Coordinates of C-alpha atoms in Angstrom, one line a residue:
M25 CA 48.3 11.7 244.7
T26 CA 45.9 11.2 247.6
T27 CA 43.4 13.7 247.5
S28 CA 43.2 16.5 250.8
V29 CA 39.6 17.1 249.6
P30 CA 37.7 15.7 253.2
A31 CA 39.8 17.9 255.4
S32 CA 40.0 20.9 253.1
R33 CA 35.9 21.2 253.1
I34 CA 35.3 19.6 256.3
P35 CA 37.0 20.1 260.1
E36 CA 38.9 17.5 261.4
A37 CA 37.5 17.2 264.5
V38 CA 34.1 17.0 263.0
H39 CA 35.2 14.5 260.2
R40 CA 36.0 12.4 263.1
R41 CA 32.9 12.4 265.0
R42 CA 30.4 12.2 262.5
W43 CA 28.5 9.2 263.3
A44 CA 28.1 10.4 266.9
I45 CA 26.7 13.8 265.4
L46 CA 24.4 11.4 263.1
G47 CA 23.6 9.2 266.1
V48 CA 22.1 12.7 267.6
L49 CA 20.6 14.0 264.7
M50 CA 18.9 10.9 264.5
L51 CA 17.6 11.4 267.1
S52 CA 16.1 14.9 266.9
L53 CA 15.1 13.1 263.6
I54 CA 12.8 10.5 266.3
I55 CA 11.6 13.2 268.2
V56 CA 9.5 14.4 265.5
V57 CA 8.6 11.4 263.9
L58 CA 7.6 9.9 267.2
D59 CA 5.0 12.9 268.3
N60 CA 3.3 11.5 265.5
S61 CA 3.1 7.5 265.2
I62 CA 2.2 7.6 268.9
L63 CA -0.7 9.9 268.6
N64 CA -1.6 7.3 265.5
V65 CA -2.5 4.5 268.5
A66 CA -4.2 7.6 270.3
I67 CA -7.1 8.7 267.7
K68 CA -9.3 6.3 269.3
T69 CA -8.7 7.0 272.7
I70 CA -9.1 10.8 272.6
S71 CA -11.7 10.4 270.2
S72 CA -13.4 8.9 273.1
P73 CA -16.0 10.5 275.7
A74 CA -14.3 12.9 279.1
P75 CA -13.1 12.1 281.3
T76 CA -11.2 8.9 278.9
G77 CA -10.6 11.5 276.1
L78 CA -11.5 14.3 275.3
G79 CA -14.6 13.5 272.9
A80 CA -12.5 14.7 269.4
T81 CA -14.9 14.2 266.6
Q82 CA -13.4 12.4 263.6
S83 CA -13.0 15.8 261.4
Q84 CA -11.3 17.5 265.0
I85 CA -9.2 14.6 265.0
E86 CA -8.2 15.1 261.7
W87 CA -7.7 18.7 262.1
A88 CA -5.2 17.7 265.3
I89 CA -3.5 15.8 262.5
N90 CA -3.4 18.1 259.4
A91 CA -2.7 21.5 262.1
Y92 CA 0.8 19.8 262.9
T93 CA 1.8 19.2 258.9
L94 CA 0.3 22.2 258.0
V95 CA 2.1 23.9 260.0
F96 CA 5.4 22.1 259.5
A97 CA 4.9 22.4 256.2
G98 CA 5.0 26.1 255.3
L99 CA 7.4 27.1 257.7
L100 CA 9.6 23.9 256.3
F101 CA 10.8 26.9 254.1
T102 CA 11.7 29.6 255.9
A103 CA 13.3 27.9 258.8
G104 CA 15.8 26.1 256.0
L105 CA 16.7 29.6 254.9
V106 CA 16.6 30.6 258.8
G107 CA 19.5 27.8 259.5
D108 CA 21.2 28.6 256.5
R109 CA 21.8 32.5 257.7
L110 CA 22.1 32.2 261.3
G111 CA 23.2 29.2 261.5
R112 CA 21.8 24.9 261.6
K113 CA 22.9 23.9 265.4
K114 CA 21.2 27.3 266.4
V115 CA 18.0 26.6 264.8
L116 CA 18.0 22.9 266.2
L117 CA 18.4 23.7 269.1
G118 CA 15.4 26.6 269.4
G119 CA 13.8 24.5 267.5
I120 CA 13.8 21.0 269.8
I121 CA 13.1 23.7 273.0
V122 CA 10.0 25.3 271.2
F123 CA 8.7 21.5 270.3
G124 CA 9.7 20.5 274.2
I125 CA 6.9 23.4 275.4
G126 CA 4.3 22.2 272.5
S127 CA 4.5 18.6 274.0
A128 CA 3.8 19.8 277.8
L129 CA 0.7 22.2 276.3
A130 CA -1.0 19.3 274.8
A131 CA -0.8 17.2 277.5
E132 CA -2.3 19.3 279.7
S133 CA -5.4 20.4 277.1
G134 CA -9.0 20.7 278.5
S135 CA -10.7 20.4 275.0
P136 CA -9.4 19.4 271.0
D137 CA -9.2 23.2 269.7
Q138 CA -7.0 23.9 272.8
L139 CA -5.0 20.1 271.8
I140 CA -4.9 21.5 267.7
A141 CA -3.4 24.7 268.9
F142 CA -0.7 23.6 271.3
R143 CA 0.2 20.9 268.7
A144 CA -0.2 24.1 265.9
L145 CA 3.0 24.9 268.5
M146 CA 5.3 22.1 268.1
A147 CA 5.1 22.1 264.6
L148 CA 6.4 25.4 264.8
G149 CA 9.1 23.8 266.7
A150 CA 9.3 20.9 264.5
A151 CA 9.4 22.8 261.5
F152 CA 13.2 24.4 262.4
V153 CA 14.3 20.7 263.4
M154 CA 13.8 18.5 260.6
P155 CA 15.1 20.4 257.9
A156 CA 18.2 21.4 260.1
T157 CA 19.0 17.8 260.6
L158 CA 19.9 16.6 257.2
A159 CA 21.3 20.2 256.6
V160 CA 24.2 19.4 259.0
L161 CA 24.2 15.6 257.4
M162 CA 25.2 16.9 254.2
N163 CA 28.2 19.4 256.1
I164 CA 29.9 16.8 257.4
F165 CA 29.5 13.7 255.2
E166 CA 31.6 13.3 252.1
R167 CA 29.6 12.7 249.0
N168 CA 30.5 9.3 248.1
E169 CA 29.4 8.7 252.4
Q170 CA 26.3 10.8 251.9
P171 CA 24.0 8.3 250.7
K172 CA 24.9 5.7 253.2
A173 CA 24.5 8.5 255.8
I174 CA 20.7 9.0 254.7
G175 CA 19.6 6.0 254.4
I176 CA 20.7 5.2 258.3
W177 CA 19.1 8.4 258.7
A178 CA 16.0 7.2 256.6
G179 CA 15.7 4.0 258.9
G180 CA 15.6 6.7 262.4
V181 CA 12.2 7.4 260.5
G182 CA 11.6 3.5 260.8
L183 CA 12.7 2.9 264.7
A184 CA 10.9 5.7 265.5
I185 CA 7.8 4.5 264.0
A186 CA 8.7 1.2 265.2
I187 CA 8.9 3.3 269.2
G188 CA 6.1 5.2 268.6
P189 CA 2.7 3.2 268.7
I190 CA 4.6 0.6 271.3
T191 CA 5.4 3.5 273.8
G192 CA 2.1 5.1 272.7
G193 CA -0.2 2.1 273.7
A194 CA 2.1 1.1 276.9
L195 CA 1.5 4.5 277.9
L196 CA -2.4 4.3 277.6
D197 CA -2.4 1.1 279.3
H198 CA -1.3 2.7 282.2
F199 CA -1.8 6.3 281.9
W200 CA -3.7 9.7 281.1
W201 CA -4.2 10.3 277.2
G202 CA -2.2 13.2 277.6
S203 CA 1.1 10.9 278.5
V204 CA 1.8 10.8 275.1
F205 CA 2.3 14.0 274.5
L206 CA 3.9 14.3 277.7
I207 CA 6.8 11.8 277.5
N208 CA 8.3 14.1 274.2
V209 CA 9.9 16.1 277.5
P210 CA 12.4 14.1 279.0
I211 CA 13.7 12.9 275.1
V212 CA 13.6 16.5 274.2
L213 CA 15.8 17.1 277.7
I214 CA 19.0 14.3 276.5
A215 CA 18.7 15.4 273.1
L216 CA 19.2 19.3 273.9
A217 CA 22.5 17.8 275.9
L218 CA 23.7 16.2 272.5
M219 CA 23.6 18.3 270.8
V220 CA 25.3 21.0 272.3
W221 CA 28.0 18.8 273.4
L222 CA 28.9 17.4 269.9
V223 CA 26.8 18.6 266.7
P224 CA 28.7 21.3 264.9
D225 CA 27.6 24.5 263.7
S226 CA 27.4 25.1 259.5
R227 CA 26.1 27.8 257.8
D228 CA 25.0 28.9 254.0
P229 CA 28.5 32.2 253.5
K230 CA 25.3 33.5 251.3
P231 CA 22.0 32.8 252.7
G232 CA 18.8 34.2 250.7
R233 CA 16.8 36.7 252.6
L234 CA 13.5 35.9 254.0
D235 CA 10.3 36.1 252.1
P236 CA 7.0 36.8 254.5
V237 CA 4.8 36.9 252.0
G238 CA 5.1 33.6 250.4
V239 CA 4.8 32.1 253.7
V240 CA 1.8 33.4 254.8
L241 CA 0.4 32.5 251.1
S242 CA 1.5 29.4 251.3
V243 CA 0.1 28.5 254.4
V244 CA -3.4 30.1 253.9
G245 CA -3.3 27.9 251.0
L246 CA -3.2 25.2 252.2
V247 CA -5.3 25.8 255.5
L248 CA -8.2 26.8 252.8
L249 CA -7.6 23.4 250.8
V250 CA -7.2 21.1 253.5
Y251 CA -9.8 22.5 255.2
G252 CA -12.2 22.6 252.6
I253 CA -11.7 18.5 251.9
I254 CA -12.3 18.1 255.3
K255 CA -15.5 19.6 255.7
G256 CA -16.5 17.9 252.6
G257 CA -16.0 14.7 254.4
E258 CA -17.9 15.9 257.4
L259 CA -20.5 16.9 255.8
A260 CA -20.5 14.0 252.7
D261 CA -21.4 16.6 250.6
F262 CA -18.4 18.1 248.2
T263 CA -21.2 19.4 246.1
D264 CA -22.0 22.8 249.6
P265 CA -21.4 25.8 248.4
K266 CA -19.2 26.9 252.0
V267 CA -17.3 23.6 250.5
L268 CA -16.4 24.3 246.7
A269 CA -15.6 27.7 247.9
T270 CA -13.7 26.8 250.4
I271 CA -11.0 24.6 248.2
G272 CA -11.6 28.1 245.4
A273 CA -10.2 29.8 247.3
G274 CA -7.5 27.8 248.3
L275 CA -6.3 26.7 245.0
V276 CA -6.5 30.5 243.9
V277 CA -4.6 31.1 246.5
L278 CA -1.4 28.4 246.1
A279 CA -1.5 29.8 242.3
G280 CA -1.2 33.4 243.7
F281 CA 1.9 31.3 246.0
V282 CA 3.1 30.5 243.1
I283 CA 3.1 32.9 241.0
F284 CA 4.3 35.6 243.5
E285 CA 7.6 32.8 243.5
K286 CA 8.7 32.8 240.2
R287 CA 8.2 37.1 240.3
S288 CA 10.3 37.3 243.5
D289 CA 14.3 38.0 244.0
H290 CA 14.6 36.3 247.2
P291 CA 11.4 33.3 246.7
S292 CA 11.1 30.5 249.8
L293 CA 10.1 28.1 247.1
D294 CA 12.7 28.3 243.7
V295 CA 10.7 26.9 241.3
T296 CA 13.1 27.0 239.1
Y297 CA 14.2 24.1 240.1
F298 CA 11.9 21.9 239.3
K299 CA 13.1 22.5 236.2
N300 CA 15.1 19.3 236.5
K301 CA 13.1 16.5 235.6
V302 CA 14.6 14.0 238.4
F303 CA 14.2 16.8 240.8
S304 CA 10.6 16.6 240.1
A305 CA 10.3 13.2 239.8
A306 CA 11.8 12.3 243.5
M307 CA 9.5 15.4 245.2
A308 CA 6.6 14.0 243.5
A309 CA 7.5 10.7 244.8
I310 CA 7.6 11.6 248.3
A311 CA 4.3 13.3 247.9
L312 CA 2.6 10.7 246.6
V313 CA 3.8 7.6 248.8
F314 CA 2.9 9.6 251.8
F315 CA -0.6 11.1 250.4
A316 CA -1.0 7.1 250.2
L317 CA 0.3 6.0 253.5
M318 CA -0.9 9.3 255.3
G319 CA -4.2 7.9 254.9
V320 CA -4.1 4.5 255.3
T321 CA -2.5 5.0 258.8
F322 CA -5.1 6.9 260.0
F323 CA -7.6 4.7 259.4
S324 CA -6.3 1.3 260.1
V325 CA -5.8 2.2 263.7
F326 CA -9.4 2.5 263.9
Y327 CA -9.6 -0.7 262.0
T328 CA -7.3 -2.9 264.3
Q329 CA -9.3 -1.0 267.6
S330 CA -12.9 -0.3 266.8
V331 CA -13.4 -3.5 264.4
R332 CA -11.1 -6.1 265.9
G333 CA -11.2 -4.8 269.2
Y334 CA -7.5 -4.7 270.2
S335 CA -6.4 -2.6 272.7
P336 CA -4.0 0.7 271.6
L337 CA -1.2 -1.9 272.4
Q338 CA -1.8 -4.2 270.6
S339 CA -2.4 -2.2 268.1
G340 CA 1.4 0.0 268.3
L341 CA 2.5 -4.0 267.9
L342 CA 1.1 -5.0 265.3
M343 CA 2.7 -2.0 263.2
L344 CA 6.0 -3.8 264.0
P345 CA 7.0 -5.3 261.0
L346 CA 6.1 -2.4 259.4
A347 CA 8.3 -0.1 261.6
A348 CA 11.1 -3.2 261.5
A349 CA 10.8 -3.2 256.8
Q350 CA 12.2 0.5 257.5
M351 CA 14.8 -0.1 259.8
I352 CA 16.2 -3.3 258.0
F353 CA 15.9 -1.9 254.5
A354 CA 16.4 1.7 254.6
P355 CA 20.6 2.0 254.9
R356 CA 20.7 -1.6 252.6
A357 CA 18.4 0.3 249.8
R358 CA 21.5 2.2 248.5
L359 CA 23.1 -1.2 247.5
V360 CA 19.8 -1.5 245.8
V361 CA 20.3 1.5 243.9
E362 CA 24.1 1.0 242.8
R363 CA 23.0 -2.3 241.2
F364 CA 19.5 -1.7 239.4
G365 CA 19.4 2.7 239.9
N366 CA 16.3 5.0 240.9
K367 CA 13.9 4.3 238.4
A368 CA 13.8 1.0 239.2
T369 CA 14.4 1.0 243.1
T370 CA 11.8 3.6 243.4
T371 CA 9.1 2.6 240.5
A372 CA 9.3 -1.4 242.3
G373 CA 8.8 0.2 245.7
L374 CA 5.9 2.4 244.2
V375 CA 3.9 -1.2 242.9
L376 CA 5.0 -2.8 245.9
I377 CA 3.2 0.2 248.2
A378 CA 0.3 0.5 245.7
A379 CA -0.3 -3.3 246.2
T380 CA -0.1 -3.5 249.7
L381 CA -3.2 -0.6 250.0
A382 CA -4.6 -3.0 247.8
A383 CA -4.5 -5.7 249.3
F384 CA -6.0 -3.5 252.6
A385 CA -9.5 -3.0 250.3
T386 CA -9.4 -7.3 250.9
F387 CA -10.1 -6.8 254.7
E388 CA -13.0 -8.6 256.4
A389 CA -13.2 -8.4 260.3
D390 CA -12.1 -11.8 260.4
T391 CA -9.4 -12.3 258.2
P392 CA -5.9 -14.0 260.1
I393 CA -4.4 -10.9 261.5
W394 CA -1.0 -12.1 260.1
L395 CA -1.8 -11.1 257.1
L396 CA -2.3 -7.9 258.5
E397 CA 1.3 -8.4 259.1
V398 CA 2.6 -9.5 256.2
I399 CA 1.3 -6.6 254.8
F400 CA 2.2 -3.8 256.9
F401 CA 6.1 -5.5 256.4
L402 CA 5.8 -5.5 253.1
M403 CA 4.4 -1.6 253.1
G404 CA 7.9 -1.1 254.9
T405 CA 9.8 -2.7 252.7
G406 CA 8.7 -0.2 249.6
M407 CA 8.6 2.4 252.0
A408 CA 12.2 2.0 252.7
H409 CA 13.4 1.7 248.8
I410 CA 11.2 5.2 248.2
M411 CA 12.8 7.2 250.9
T412 CA 16.4 6.7 250.6
P413 CA 16.9 6.8 246.9
T414 CA 14.9 10.3 246.4
S415 CA 16.0 12.1 249.1
V416 CA 19.7 11.0 247.6
V417 CA 18.1 12.7 244.2
I418 CA 16.9 15.8 245.8
M419 CA 19.4 16.2 248.3
Q420 CA 22.6 16.0 245.3
A421 CA 20.5 18.1 243.0
L422 CA 21.1 21.1 244.7
P423 CA 24.9 22.9 246.5
R424 CA 26.0 21.7 249.5
E425 CA 25.9 25.4 250.9
K426 CA 21.9 24.7 249.9
A427 CA 21.3 21.8 252.0
G428 CA 18.9 23.5 254.3
S429 CA 16.6 24.5 251.3
A430 CA 16.9 21.0 249.9
S431 CA 16.2 19.5 253.7
A432 CA 13.2 21.8 253.8
L433 CA 11.7 21.0 250.0
S434 CA 11.7 17.3 250.7
N435 CA 10.1 17.6 253.8
T436 CA 7.5 20.2 252.9
F437 CA 6.1 17.9 249.5
R438 CA 6.7 14.9 252.1
Q439 CA 4.2 16.9 255.1
V440 CA 2.0 18.5 252.7
G441 CA 1.3 15.2 250.8
G442 CA 0.6 13.8 254.1
A443 CA -1.9 16.5 254.7
L444 CA -3.2 16.0 251.7
G445 CA -3.7 12.3 252.0
I446 CA -5.2 12.3 255.2
A447 CA -7.8 15.5 254.5
V448 CA -8.9 13.7 251.3
L449 CA -8.5 9.6 251.9
G450 CA -9.9 10.8 255.4
S451 CA -12.5 12.6 253.7
V452 CA -13.4 9.8 251.0
L453 CA -13.5 7.2 254.3
S454 CA -16.2 9.9 256.1
T455 CA -17.9 10.2 252.9
A456 CA -18.2 7.0 252.5
Y457 CA -19.2 6.1 256.2
R458 CA -21.7 7.8 256.3
N459 CA -23.4 6.8 253.5
G460 CA -23.2 3.2 254.9
I461 CA -24.6 4.1 258.5
E462 CA -26.8 6.7 257.8
G463 CA -29.7 3.8 256.8
K464 CA -29.1 2.0 260.2
L465 CA -30.0 4.9 261.9
G466 CA -33.1 4.9 261.7
L467 CA -34.1 4.0 264.7
L468 CA -32.3 6.6 266.9
P469 CA -34.0 9.9 268.6
P470 CA -33.1 12.5 265.0
G471 CA -30.9 14.0 268.1
L472 CA -28.1 11.7 267.9
R473 CA -28.5 10.9 264.2
G474 CA -25.8 13.3 262.7
T475 CA -24.0 12.6 265.8
A476 CA -23.3 8.5 265.0
G477 CA -22.8 9.1 261.4
E478 CA -20.1 10.7 262.5
S479 CA -17.8 8.0 262.0
I480 CA -17.3 4.6 263.3
E481 CA -16.1 5.9 267.0
A482 CA -18.8 7.6 267.3
T483 CA -21.5 5.4 266.4
L484 CA -20.2 2.8 268.7
G485 CA -20.1 5.9 271.3
V486 CA -23.9 6.5 271.2
A487 CA -24.1 2.2 271.1
E488 CA -22.5 1.9 274.0
K489 CA -25.1 5.2 276.1
L490 CA -28.0 3.2 274.8
G491 CA -27.2 -0.1 276.7
A492 CA -28.5 -3.1 274.7
P493 CA -30.9 -1.3 272.2
G494 CA -27.7 0.2 271.2
K495 CA -26.1 -3.0 270.2
A496 CA -28.2 -3.8 267.3
L497 CA -25.8 -1.0 265.6
I498 CA -22.7 -2.9 266.1
D499 CA -22.4 -5.0 263.2
P500 CA -24.0 -2.6 261.0
A501 CA -21.0 -0.1 262.0
N502 CA -18.1 -2.5 261.5
D503 CA -19.8 -4.0 258.0
A504 CA -20.7 0.4 256.7
F505 CA -16.6 0.7 258.2
L506 CA -15.1 -2.3 256.1
H507 CA -17.1 -1.1 253.4
A508 CA -15.3 2.9 253.8
M509 CA -12.0 1.2 254.6
H510 CA -11.8 -0.7 251.0
V511 CA -12.9 2.1 249.5
T512 CA -9.8 4.1 250.9
A513 CA -7.5 2.1 250.4
L514 CA -8.6 1.5 246.4
C515 CA -8.0 5.6 245.9
G516 CA -5.0 5.3 248.0
T517 CA -3.8 2.6 245.6
G518 CA -4.5 4.8 242.6
V519 CA -2.2 7.8 243.5
A520 CA 0.3 5.2 244.3
L521 CA 0.6 3.5 241.4
I522 CA 0.5 7.3 239.9
G523 CA 3.5 7.7 241.6
A524 CA 4.9 4.4 240.1
V525 CA 4.7 6.0 236.5
V526 CA 6.1 9.4 237.2
T527 CA 9.2 8.0 238.9
A528 CA 9.8 5.3 236.0
L529 CA 9.6 7.3 233.2
F530 CA 11.7 10.3 234.7
L531 CA 14.0 9.0 237.5
P532 CA 17.4 8.1 235.9
G533 CA 18.3 4.0 235.0
R534 CA 21.5 4.5 237.3
Q535 CA 22.4 6.4 239.9
P536 CA 24.6 9.3 238.9
V537 CA 28.2 8.5 239.9
D538 CA 29.7 11.0 241.7
Q539 CA 32.4 13.9 239.8
E540 CA 35.3 14.4 240.5
G541 CA 36.4 17.9 240.0
E542 CA 32.5 19.7 240.5
K543 CA 33.0 22.8 242.3
E544 CA 30.9 22.4 245.6
P545 CA 31.4 25.8 247.8
E546 CA 33.3 25.3 250.5
L547 CA 31.9 24.5 254.0
V548 CA 32.0 27.6 256.3
A549 CA 31.7 25.2 260.2
A550 CA 33.0 25.6 263.6
A551 CA 34.3 23.0 265.6
D552 CA 32.4 23.2 269.1

């Protein structure tokens, strides 16, 4: 007898247009991811002195990135709950509007501090967009179609990674640095119109209460921890009392957050989810792979632009293989999982990521550029075979009406992993570079030595101001940076291998089969 489950769970009007709705959700996702991928190629320009850029230091650049990721990660729990309570469509629309306003303000920033503040505002909007997209997806597709839909959704990340650097590079070749943020505004307007027209609203019939104390503790703890790590890299001294005190305070606050959430009757982070080893391993894999990859993305921009001399547009084009691999393999990764299981697929992906990161430790100033392209393609391939299976495991581990919470948790671990990757690996890069270049700065006036030692871009900036005498700094700067990049890449390799061990031990060997008769709460949805 044919079952009528799809009709009973999902309104027919919504079911018919589910793929069109998925396209709109991917556009929302692309907006959020696009911003970070565009910013990656603009890092060098923004760190250049005015009027070309804002003259941002490496630590300010790290904060411009991490202000976004920390606010984003800190609010995802609450954003997921608000979407479950008020309706995902309403939250999606509100989040995109705030993101668009923040983008317009960021484009007009007059200082690095203003840019950091407006990036935080953009993150406030993005925090309400990201979990809503996956939550809506889980409520418009039946369980048997969810892996395919999530694979296509993950492929949207690859598309954004491709569009971002190329768009950013093209804009920087013709316009001022602020154009990389202003480009978000027309995309936001298009997305708003399509969402109002197509996307249905849905909510949790029994939403949890909001948890403002937990949100504050998580954001404060993460900010203190990341600030201490970045400050340690800036000073090239992690034993400095202020650095140790800040990192320690961050860890204490985060420990307090976990204890508070465990005792709360309405936690924003339900720690009982982590009793499930499969769920925990999937979360760890996502966090660790983004930890490694975000740190590598951070230094690869300086490698291609500062050491190799490529323009922002050329640097963006070099990222195409990474994006192409994600677009090709993310939607098909479910087929690999069906044949080999989650454990083999995800572990192999992490081992491949580790190998590509290790390859960066062999790169020199004259390494054939086609090798970099091969490495980027393999990196994207590994990424696709990690994100799709882990996303499916996480989203199907919780009941359908908790889709917002599952999405928020997944994205929180991704963003926290990325933020810590930029902070930790960025600090390793900064420390190794400073240690490598300090001995070469003796001929500079004492007042310039500290500034010149902050980053390769700072060294090259001082060299340019000095004219002919400054040319003697270029080769030592490149050598110091390459050594620092090698050290950082090996650290990233170790992190990816830890992730591979975790997934090999705890992820299931075969994709869980859909259990007929599993009781899932009925969807609360309204077709527009």
